[in-house]
PDB file of C-alpha atoms in Angstrom:
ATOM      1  CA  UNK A  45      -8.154  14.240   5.548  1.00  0.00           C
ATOM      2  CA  UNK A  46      -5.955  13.144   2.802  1.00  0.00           C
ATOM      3  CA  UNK A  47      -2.617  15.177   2.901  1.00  0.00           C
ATOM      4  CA  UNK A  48      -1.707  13.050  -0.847  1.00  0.00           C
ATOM      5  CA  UNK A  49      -3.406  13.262  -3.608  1.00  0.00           C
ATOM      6  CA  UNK A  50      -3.101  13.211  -7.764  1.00  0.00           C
ATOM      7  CA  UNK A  51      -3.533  15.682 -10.203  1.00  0.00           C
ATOM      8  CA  UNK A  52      -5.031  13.292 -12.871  1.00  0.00           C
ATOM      9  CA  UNK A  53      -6.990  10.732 -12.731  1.00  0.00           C
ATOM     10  CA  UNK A  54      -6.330   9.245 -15.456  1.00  0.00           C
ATOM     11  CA  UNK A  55      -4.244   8.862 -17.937  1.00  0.00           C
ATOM     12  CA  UNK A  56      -3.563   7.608 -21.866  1.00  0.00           C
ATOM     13  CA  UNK A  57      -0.502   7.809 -23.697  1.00  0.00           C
ATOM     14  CA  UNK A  58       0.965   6.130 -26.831  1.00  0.00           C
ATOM     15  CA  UNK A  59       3.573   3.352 -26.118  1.00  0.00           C
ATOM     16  CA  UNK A  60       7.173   4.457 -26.691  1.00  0.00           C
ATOM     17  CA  UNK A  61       6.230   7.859 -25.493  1.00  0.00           C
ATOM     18  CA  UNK A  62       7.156   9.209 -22.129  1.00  0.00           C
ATOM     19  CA  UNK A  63       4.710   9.368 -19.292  1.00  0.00           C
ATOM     20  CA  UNK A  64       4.276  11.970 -16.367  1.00  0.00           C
ATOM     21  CA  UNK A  65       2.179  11.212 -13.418  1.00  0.00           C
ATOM     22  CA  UNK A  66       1.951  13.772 -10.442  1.00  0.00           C
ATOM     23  CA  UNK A  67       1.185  13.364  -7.052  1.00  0.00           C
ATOM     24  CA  UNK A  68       0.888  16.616  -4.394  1.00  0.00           C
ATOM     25  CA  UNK A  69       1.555  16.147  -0.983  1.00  0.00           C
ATOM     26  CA  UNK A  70       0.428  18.874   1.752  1.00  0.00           C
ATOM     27  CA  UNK A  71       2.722  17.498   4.959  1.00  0.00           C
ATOM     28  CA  UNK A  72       5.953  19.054   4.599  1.00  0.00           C
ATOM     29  CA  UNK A  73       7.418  16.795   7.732  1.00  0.00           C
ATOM     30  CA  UNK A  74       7.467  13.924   5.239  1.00  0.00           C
ATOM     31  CA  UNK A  75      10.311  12.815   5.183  1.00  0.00           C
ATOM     32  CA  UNK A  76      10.304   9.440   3.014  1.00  0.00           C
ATOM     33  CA  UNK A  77       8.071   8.671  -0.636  1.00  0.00           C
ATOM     34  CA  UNK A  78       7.350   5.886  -3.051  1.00  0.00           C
ATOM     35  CA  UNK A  79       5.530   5.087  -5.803  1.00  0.00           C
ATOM     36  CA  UNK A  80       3.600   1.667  -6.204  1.00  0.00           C
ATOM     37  CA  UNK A  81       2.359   0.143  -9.506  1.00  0.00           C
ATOM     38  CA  UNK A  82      -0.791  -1.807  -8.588  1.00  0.00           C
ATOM     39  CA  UNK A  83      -2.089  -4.173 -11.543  1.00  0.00           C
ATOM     40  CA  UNK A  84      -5.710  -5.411 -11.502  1.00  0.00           C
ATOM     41  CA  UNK A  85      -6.129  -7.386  -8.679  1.00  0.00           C
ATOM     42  CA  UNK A  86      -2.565  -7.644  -7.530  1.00  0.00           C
ATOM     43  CA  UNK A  87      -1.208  -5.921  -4.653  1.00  0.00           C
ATOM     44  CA  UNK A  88       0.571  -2.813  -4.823  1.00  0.00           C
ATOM     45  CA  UNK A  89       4.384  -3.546  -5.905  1.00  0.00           C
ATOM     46  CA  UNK A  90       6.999  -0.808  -5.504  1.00  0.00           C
ATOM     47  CA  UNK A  91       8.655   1.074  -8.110  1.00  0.00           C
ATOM     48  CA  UNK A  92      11.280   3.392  -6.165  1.00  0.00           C
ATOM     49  CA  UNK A  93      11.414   5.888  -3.483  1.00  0.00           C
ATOM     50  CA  UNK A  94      13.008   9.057  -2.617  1.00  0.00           C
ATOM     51  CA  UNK A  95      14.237  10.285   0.584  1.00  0.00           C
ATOM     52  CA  UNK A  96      13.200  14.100   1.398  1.00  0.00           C
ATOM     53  CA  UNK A  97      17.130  14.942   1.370  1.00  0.00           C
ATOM     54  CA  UNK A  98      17.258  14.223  -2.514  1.00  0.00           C
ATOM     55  CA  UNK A  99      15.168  16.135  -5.714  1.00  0.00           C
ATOM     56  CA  UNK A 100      15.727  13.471  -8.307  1.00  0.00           C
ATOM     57  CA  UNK A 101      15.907   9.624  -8.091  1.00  0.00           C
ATOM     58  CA  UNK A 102      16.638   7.375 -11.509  1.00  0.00           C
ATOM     59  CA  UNK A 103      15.815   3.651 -11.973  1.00  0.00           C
ATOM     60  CA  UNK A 104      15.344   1.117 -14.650  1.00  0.00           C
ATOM     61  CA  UNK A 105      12.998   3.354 -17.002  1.00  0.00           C
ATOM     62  CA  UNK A 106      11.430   5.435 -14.290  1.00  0.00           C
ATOM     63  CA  UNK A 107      12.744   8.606 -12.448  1.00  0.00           C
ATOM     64  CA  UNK A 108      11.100  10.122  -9.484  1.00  0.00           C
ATOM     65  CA  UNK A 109      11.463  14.349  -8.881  1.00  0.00           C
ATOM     66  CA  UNK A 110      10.902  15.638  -5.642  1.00  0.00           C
ATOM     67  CA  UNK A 111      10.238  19.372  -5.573  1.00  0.00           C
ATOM     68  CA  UNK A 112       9.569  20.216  -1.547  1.00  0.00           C
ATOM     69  CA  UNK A 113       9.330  23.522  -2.105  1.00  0.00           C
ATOM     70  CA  UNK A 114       5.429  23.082  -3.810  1.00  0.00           C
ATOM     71  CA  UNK A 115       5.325  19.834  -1.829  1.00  0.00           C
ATOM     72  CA  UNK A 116       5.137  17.897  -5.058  1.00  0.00           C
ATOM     73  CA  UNK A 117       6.123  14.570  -6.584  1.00  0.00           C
ATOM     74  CA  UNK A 118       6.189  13.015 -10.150  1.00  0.00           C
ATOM     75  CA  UNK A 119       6.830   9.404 -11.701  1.00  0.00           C
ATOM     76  CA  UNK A 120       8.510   9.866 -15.308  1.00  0.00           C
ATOM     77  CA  UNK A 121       8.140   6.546 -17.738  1.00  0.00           C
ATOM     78  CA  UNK A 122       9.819   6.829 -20.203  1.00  0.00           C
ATOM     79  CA  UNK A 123       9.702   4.466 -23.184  1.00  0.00           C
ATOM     80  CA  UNK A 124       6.253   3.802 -21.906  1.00  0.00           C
ATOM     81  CA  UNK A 125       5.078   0.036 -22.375  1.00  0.00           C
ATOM     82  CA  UNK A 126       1.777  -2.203 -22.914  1.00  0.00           C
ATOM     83  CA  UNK A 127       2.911  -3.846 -19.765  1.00  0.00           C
ATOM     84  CA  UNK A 128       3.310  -0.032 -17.720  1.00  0.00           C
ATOM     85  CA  UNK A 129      -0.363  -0.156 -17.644  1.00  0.00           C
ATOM     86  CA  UNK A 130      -2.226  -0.233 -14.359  1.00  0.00           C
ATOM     87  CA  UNK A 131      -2.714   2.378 -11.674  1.00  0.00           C
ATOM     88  CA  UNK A 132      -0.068   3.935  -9.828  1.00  0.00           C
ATOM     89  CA  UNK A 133      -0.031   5.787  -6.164  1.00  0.00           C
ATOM     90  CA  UNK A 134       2.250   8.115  -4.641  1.00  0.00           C
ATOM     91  CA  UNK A 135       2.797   7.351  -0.891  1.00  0.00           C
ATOM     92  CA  UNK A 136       4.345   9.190   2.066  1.00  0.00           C
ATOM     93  CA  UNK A 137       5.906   8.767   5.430  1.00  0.00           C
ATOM     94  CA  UNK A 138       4.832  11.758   7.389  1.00  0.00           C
ATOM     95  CA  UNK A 139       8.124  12.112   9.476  1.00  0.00           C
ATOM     96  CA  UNK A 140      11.128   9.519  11.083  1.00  0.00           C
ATOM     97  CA  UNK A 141       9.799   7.319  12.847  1.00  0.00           C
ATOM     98  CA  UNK A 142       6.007   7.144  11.491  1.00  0.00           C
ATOM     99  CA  UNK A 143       4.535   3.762  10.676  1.00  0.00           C
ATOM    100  CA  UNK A 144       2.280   4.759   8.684  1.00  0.00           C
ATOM    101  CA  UNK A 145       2.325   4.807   4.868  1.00  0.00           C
ATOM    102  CA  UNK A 146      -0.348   7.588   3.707  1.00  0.00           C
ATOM    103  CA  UNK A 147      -1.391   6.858  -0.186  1.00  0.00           C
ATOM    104  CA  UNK A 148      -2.853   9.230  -2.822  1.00  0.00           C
ATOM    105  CA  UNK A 149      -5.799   8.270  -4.494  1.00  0.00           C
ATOM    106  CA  UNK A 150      -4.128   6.130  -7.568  1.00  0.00           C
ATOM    107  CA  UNK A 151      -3.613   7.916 -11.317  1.00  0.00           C
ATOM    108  CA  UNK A 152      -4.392   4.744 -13.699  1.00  0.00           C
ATOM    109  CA  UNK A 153      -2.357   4.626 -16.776  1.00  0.00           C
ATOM    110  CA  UNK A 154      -3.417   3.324 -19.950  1.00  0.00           C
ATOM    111  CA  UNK A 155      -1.099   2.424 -22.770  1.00  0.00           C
ATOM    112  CA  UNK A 156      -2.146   2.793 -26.080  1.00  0.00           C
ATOM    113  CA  UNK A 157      -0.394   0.360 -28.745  1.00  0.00           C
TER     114      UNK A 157
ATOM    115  CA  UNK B 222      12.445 -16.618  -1.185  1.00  0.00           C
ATOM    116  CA  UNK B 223       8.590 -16.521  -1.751  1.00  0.00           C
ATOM    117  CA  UNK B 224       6.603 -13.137  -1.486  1.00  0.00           C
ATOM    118  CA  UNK B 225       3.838 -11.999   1.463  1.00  0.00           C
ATOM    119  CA  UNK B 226       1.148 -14.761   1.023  1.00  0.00           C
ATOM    120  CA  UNK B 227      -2.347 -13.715   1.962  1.00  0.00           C
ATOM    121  CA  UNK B 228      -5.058 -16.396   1.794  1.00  0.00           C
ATOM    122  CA  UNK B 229      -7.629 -16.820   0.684  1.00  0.00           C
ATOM    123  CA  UNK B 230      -7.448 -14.540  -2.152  1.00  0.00           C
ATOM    124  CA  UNK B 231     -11.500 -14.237  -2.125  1.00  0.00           C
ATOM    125  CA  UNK B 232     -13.686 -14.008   0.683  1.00  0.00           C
ATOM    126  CA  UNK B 233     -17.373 -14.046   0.680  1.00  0.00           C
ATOM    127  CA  UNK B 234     -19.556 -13.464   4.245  1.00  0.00           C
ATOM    128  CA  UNK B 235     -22.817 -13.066   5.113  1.00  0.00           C
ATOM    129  CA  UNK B 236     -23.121  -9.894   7.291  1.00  0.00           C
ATOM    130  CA  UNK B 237     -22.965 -11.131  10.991  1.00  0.00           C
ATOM    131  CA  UNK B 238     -20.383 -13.672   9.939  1.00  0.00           C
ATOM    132  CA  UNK B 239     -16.820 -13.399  11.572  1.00  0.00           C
ATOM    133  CA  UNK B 240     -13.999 -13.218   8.586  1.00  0.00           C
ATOM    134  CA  UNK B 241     -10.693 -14.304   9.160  1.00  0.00           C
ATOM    135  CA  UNK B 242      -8.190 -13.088   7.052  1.00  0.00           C
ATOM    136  CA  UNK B 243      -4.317 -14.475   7.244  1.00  0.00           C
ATOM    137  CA  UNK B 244      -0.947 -13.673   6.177  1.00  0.00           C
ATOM    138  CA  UNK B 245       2.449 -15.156   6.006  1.00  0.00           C
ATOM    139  CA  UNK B 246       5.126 -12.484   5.726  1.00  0.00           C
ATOM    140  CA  UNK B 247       8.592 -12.540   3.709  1.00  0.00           C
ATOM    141  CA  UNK B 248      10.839 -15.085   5.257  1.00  0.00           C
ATOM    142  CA  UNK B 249      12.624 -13.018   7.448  1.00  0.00           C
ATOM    143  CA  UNK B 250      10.781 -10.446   7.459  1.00  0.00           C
ATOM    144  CA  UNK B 251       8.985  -9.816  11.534  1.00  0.00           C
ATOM    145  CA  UNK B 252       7.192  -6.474  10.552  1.00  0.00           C
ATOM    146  CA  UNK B 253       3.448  -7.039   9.232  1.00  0.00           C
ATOM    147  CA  UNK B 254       1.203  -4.004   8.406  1.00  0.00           C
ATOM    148  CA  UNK B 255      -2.385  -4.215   7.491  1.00  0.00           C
ATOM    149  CA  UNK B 256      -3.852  -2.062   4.691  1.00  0.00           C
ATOM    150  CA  UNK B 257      -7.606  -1.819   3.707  1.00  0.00           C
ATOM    151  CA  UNK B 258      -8.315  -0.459  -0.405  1.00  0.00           C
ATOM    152  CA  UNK B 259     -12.060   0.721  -1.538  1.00  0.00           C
ATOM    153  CA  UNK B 260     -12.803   0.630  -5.079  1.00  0.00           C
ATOM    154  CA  UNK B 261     -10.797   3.026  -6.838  1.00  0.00           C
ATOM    155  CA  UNK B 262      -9.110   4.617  -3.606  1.00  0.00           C
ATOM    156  CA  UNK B 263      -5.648   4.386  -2.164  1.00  0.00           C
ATOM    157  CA  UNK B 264      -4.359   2.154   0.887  1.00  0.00           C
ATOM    158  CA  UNK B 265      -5.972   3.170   4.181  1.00  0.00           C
ATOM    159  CA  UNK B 266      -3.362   1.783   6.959  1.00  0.00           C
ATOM    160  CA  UNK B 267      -4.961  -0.414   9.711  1.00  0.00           C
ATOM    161  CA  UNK B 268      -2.343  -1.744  11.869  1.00  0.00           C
ATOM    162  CA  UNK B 269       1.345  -2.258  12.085  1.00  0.00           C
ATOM    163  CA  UNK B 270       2.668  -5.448  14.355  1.00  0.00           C
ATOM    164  CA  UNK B 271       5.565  -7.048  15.055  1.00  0.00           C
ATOM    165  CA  UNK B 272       5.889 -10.982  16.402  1.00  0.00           C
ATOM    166  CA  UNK B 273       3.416 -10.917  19.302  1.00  0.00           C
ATOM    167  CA  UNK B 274       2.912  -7.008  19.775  1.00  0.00           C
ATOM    168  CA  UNK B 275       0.672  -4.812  17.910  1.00  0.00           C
ATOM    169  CA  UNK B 276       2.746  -1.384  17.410  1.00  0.00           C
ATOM    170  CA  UNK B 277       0.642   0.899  16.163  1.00  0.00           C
ATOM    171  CA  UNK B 278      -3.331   0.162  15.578  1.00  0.00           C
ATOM    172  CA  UNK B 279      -4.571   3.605  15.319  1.00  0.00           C
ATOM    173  CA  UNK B 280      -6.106   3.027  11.610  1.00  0.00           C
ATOM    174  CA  UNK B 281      -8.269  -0.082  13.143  1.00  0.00           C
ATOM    175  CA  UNK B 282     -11.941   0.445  14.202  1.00  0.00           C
ATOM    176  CA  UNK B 283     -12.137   0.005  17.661  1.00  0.00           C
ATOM    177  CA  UNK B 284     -14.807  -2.586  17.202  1.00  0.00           C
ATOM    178  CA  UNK B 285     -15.042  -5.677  15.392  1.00  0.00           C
ATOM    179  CA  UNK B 286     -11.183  -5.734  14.445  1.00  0.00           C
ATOM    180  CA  UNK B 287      -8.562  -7.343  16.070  1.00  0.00           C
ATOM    181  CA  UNK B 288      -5.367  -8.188  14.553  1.00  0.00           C
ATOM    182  CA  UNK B 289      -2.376 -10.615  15.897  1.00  0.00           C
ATOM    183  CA  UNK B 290       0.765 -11.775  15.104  1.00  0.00           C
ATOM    184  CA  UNK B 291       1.768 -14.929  17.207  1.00  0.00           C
ATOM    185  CA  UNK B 292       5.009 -16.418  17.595  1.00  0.00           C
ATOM    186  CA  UNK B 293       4.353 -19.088  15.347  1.00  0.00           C
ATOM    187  CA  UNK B 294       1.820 -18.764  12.331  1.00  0.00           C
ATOM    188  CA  UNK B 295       0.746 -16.308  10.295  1.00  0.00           C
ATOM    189  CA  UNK B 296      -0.832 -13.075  10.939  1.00  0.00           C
ATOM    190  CA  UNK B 297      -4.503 -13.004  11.476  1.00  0.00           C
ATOM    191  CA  UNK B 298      -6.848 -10.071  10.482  1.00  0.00           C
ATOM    192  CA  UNK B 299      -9.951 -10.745  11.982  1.00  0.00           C
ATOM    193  CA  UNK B 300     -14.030  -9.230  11.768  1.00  0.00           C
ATOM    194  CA  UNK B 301     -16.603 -10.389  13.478  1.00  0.00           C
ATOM    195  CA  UNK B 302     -20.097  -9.700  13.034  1.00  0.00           C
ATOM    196  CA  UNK B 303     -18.799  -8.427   9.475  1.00  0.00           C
ATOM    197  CA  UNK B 304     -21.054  -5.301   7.923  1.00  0.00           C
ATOM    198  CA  UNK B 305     -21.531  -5.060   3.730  1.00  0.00           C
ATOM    199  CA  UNK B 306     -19.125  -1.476   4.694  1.00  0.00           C
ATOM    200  CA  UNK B 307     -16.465  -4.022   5.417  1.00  0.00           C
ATOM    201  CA  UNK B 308     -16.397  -5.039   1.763  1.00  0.00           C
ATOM    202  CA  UNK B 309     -13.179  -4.325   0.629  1.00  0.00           C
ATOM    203  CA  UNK B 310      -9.741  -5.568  -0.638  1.00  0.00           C
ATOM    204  CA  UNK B 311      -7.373  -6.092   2.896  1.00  0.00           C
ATOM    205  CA  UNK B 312      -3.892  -6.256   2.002  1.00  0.00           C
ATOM    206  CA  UNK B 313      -0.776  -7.342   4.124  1.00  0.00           C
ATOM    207  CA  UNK B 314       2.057  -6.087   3.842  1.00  0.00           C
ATOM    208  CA  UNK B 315       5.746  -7.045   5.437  1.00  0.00           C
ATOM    209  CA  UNK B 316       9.389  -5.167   6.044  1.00  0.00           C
ATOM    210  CA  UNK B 317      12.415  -6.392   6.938  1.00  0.00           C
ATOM    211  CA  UNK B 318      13.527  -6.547  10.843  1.00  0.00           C
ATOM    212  CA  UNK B 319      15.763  -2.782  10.444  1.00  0.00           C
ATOM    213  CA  UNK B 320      16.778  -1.355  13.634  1.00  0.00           C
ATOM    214  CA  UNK B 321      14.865   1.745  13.918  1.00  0.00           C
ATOM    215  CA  UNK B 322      12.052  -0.281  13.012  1.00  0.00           C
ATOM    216  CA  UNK B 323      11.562   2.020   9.983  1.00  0.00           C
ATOM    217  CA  UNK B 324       8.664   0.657   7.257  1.00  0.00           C
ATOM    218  CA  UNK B 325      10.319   1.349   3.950  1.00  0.00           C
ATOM    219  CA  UNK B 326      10.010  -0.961   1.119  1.00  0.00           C
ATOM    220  CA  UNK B 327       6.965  -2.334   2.064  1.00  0.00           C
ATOM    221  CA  UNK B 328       6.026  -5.418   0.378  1.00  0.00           C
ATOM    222  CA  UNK B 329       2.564  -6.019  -1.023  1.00  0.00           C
ATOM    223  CA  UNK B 330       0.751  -9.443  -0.559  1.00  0.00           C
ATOM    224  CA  UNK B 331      -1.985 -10.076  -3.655  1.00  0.00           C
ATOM    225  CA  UNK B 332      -4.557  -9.235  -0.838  1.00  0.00           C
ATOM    226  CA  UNK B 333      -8.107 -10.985   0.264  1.00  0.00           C
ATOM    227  CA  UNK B 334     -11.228  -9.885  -1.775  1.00  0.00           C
ATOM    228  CA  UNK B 335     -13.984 -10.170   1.434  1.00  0.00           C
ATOM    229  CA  UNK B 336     -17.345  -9.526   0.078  1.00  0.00           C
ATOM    230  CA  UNK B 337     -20.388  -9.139   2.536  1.00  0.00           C
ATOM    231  CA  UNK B 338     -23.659  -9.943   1.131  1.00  0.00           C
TER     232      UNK B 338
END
């Protein structure tokens, strides 16, 4: 079964406010994550990643928290944006060495102007 | 330096048809995965190849799917006798040649549309 999956579903948020989306995880061998932003009918393009050895990641706008202990993993947006809108998904390597990307179901993320 | 191409974008069969999808990683990129995406689901991994060898092909039905990557060309995802369950988005996806042949940073092609009437 799925060992990645979302809390929400969806979700709406006003631009220039901050958004949260969670992902939970249940295999705690993974050892790699990223989260993709997937526009309507684009592929999947990555937004960072975060090794298992680290709890916090920053980019351009985005910061990803990794909390191993309850196996769980957020995207923060801050200064959310019209163009931040589309669905994201958490991924996971399950351990060194796997090939094998394992994605959540997708949280999709509506901006509201 | 142009992104993973997939082609065609859309792909419409009848079922019993054979569907050929193709993809043309990063330039110098020599790992190409497979993904398959159902409406409003995540990426289900397919297959994993490098030039000439298929890796890992565990997430591929044994039957009906074959996948290559040949020295020359692009990689080839390929149904036959295609089912309407087969309707789906297949995306490609393509690493750089790391040693340790790890997978991080995949990146996305725009993916083939295959509908099966």
């Amino acid at each position: 079964g799925e060992s990645v999956g979302l809390h929400l579903p969806t979700l709406s948020v006003q631009e220039g406010d901050n958004s949260i989306i969670n992902c939970a995880y249940s295999n705690s061998a993974s050892d790699y994550f990223i989260w993709y932003k997937q526009e309507s009918g684009k592929g999947p393009q990555f937004i960072i990643d975060i090794r298992s050895n680290m709890d916090k990641r920053q980019g351009q706008r985005v910061t990803v928290l990794l909390n191993k202990t309850v196996k769980h993993l957020s995207l923060q947006i801050a200064a959310t944006q019209p163009g931040d809108s589309a669905v994201y998904f958490c991924a996971e390597r399950q351990g060194a060495g796997s090939y094998q990307l394992t994605f959540g179901k997708g949280t999709k993320l509506s901006v509201i102007p | 330096n142009a992104g993973v191409m997939q082609n065609p974008r859309h792909l419409v069969r009848r079922r019993g048809q054979e569907a050929r999808l193709r993809c043309s990683p990063m330039k110098g990129h020599s790992h190409v995965y497979w993904y398959r995406q159902l409406p409003e689901e995540g990426l289900k991994f397919m297959v994993y190849l490098q030039k000439e060898n298929i890796i890992d092909e565990s997430g591929m039905p044994k039957e009906r799917f074959s996948a290559e990557f040949p020295k020359e060309g692009p990689s080839i995802l390929r149904i036959q006798q295609v089912v309407r369950g087969d309707s789906a988005a297949y995306f490609c996806a393509s690493s750089p040649s790391v040693a340790g042949g790890t997978n991080e940073k995949l990146f996305f092609g725009s993916g083939t549309q295959l509908s099966v009437l």
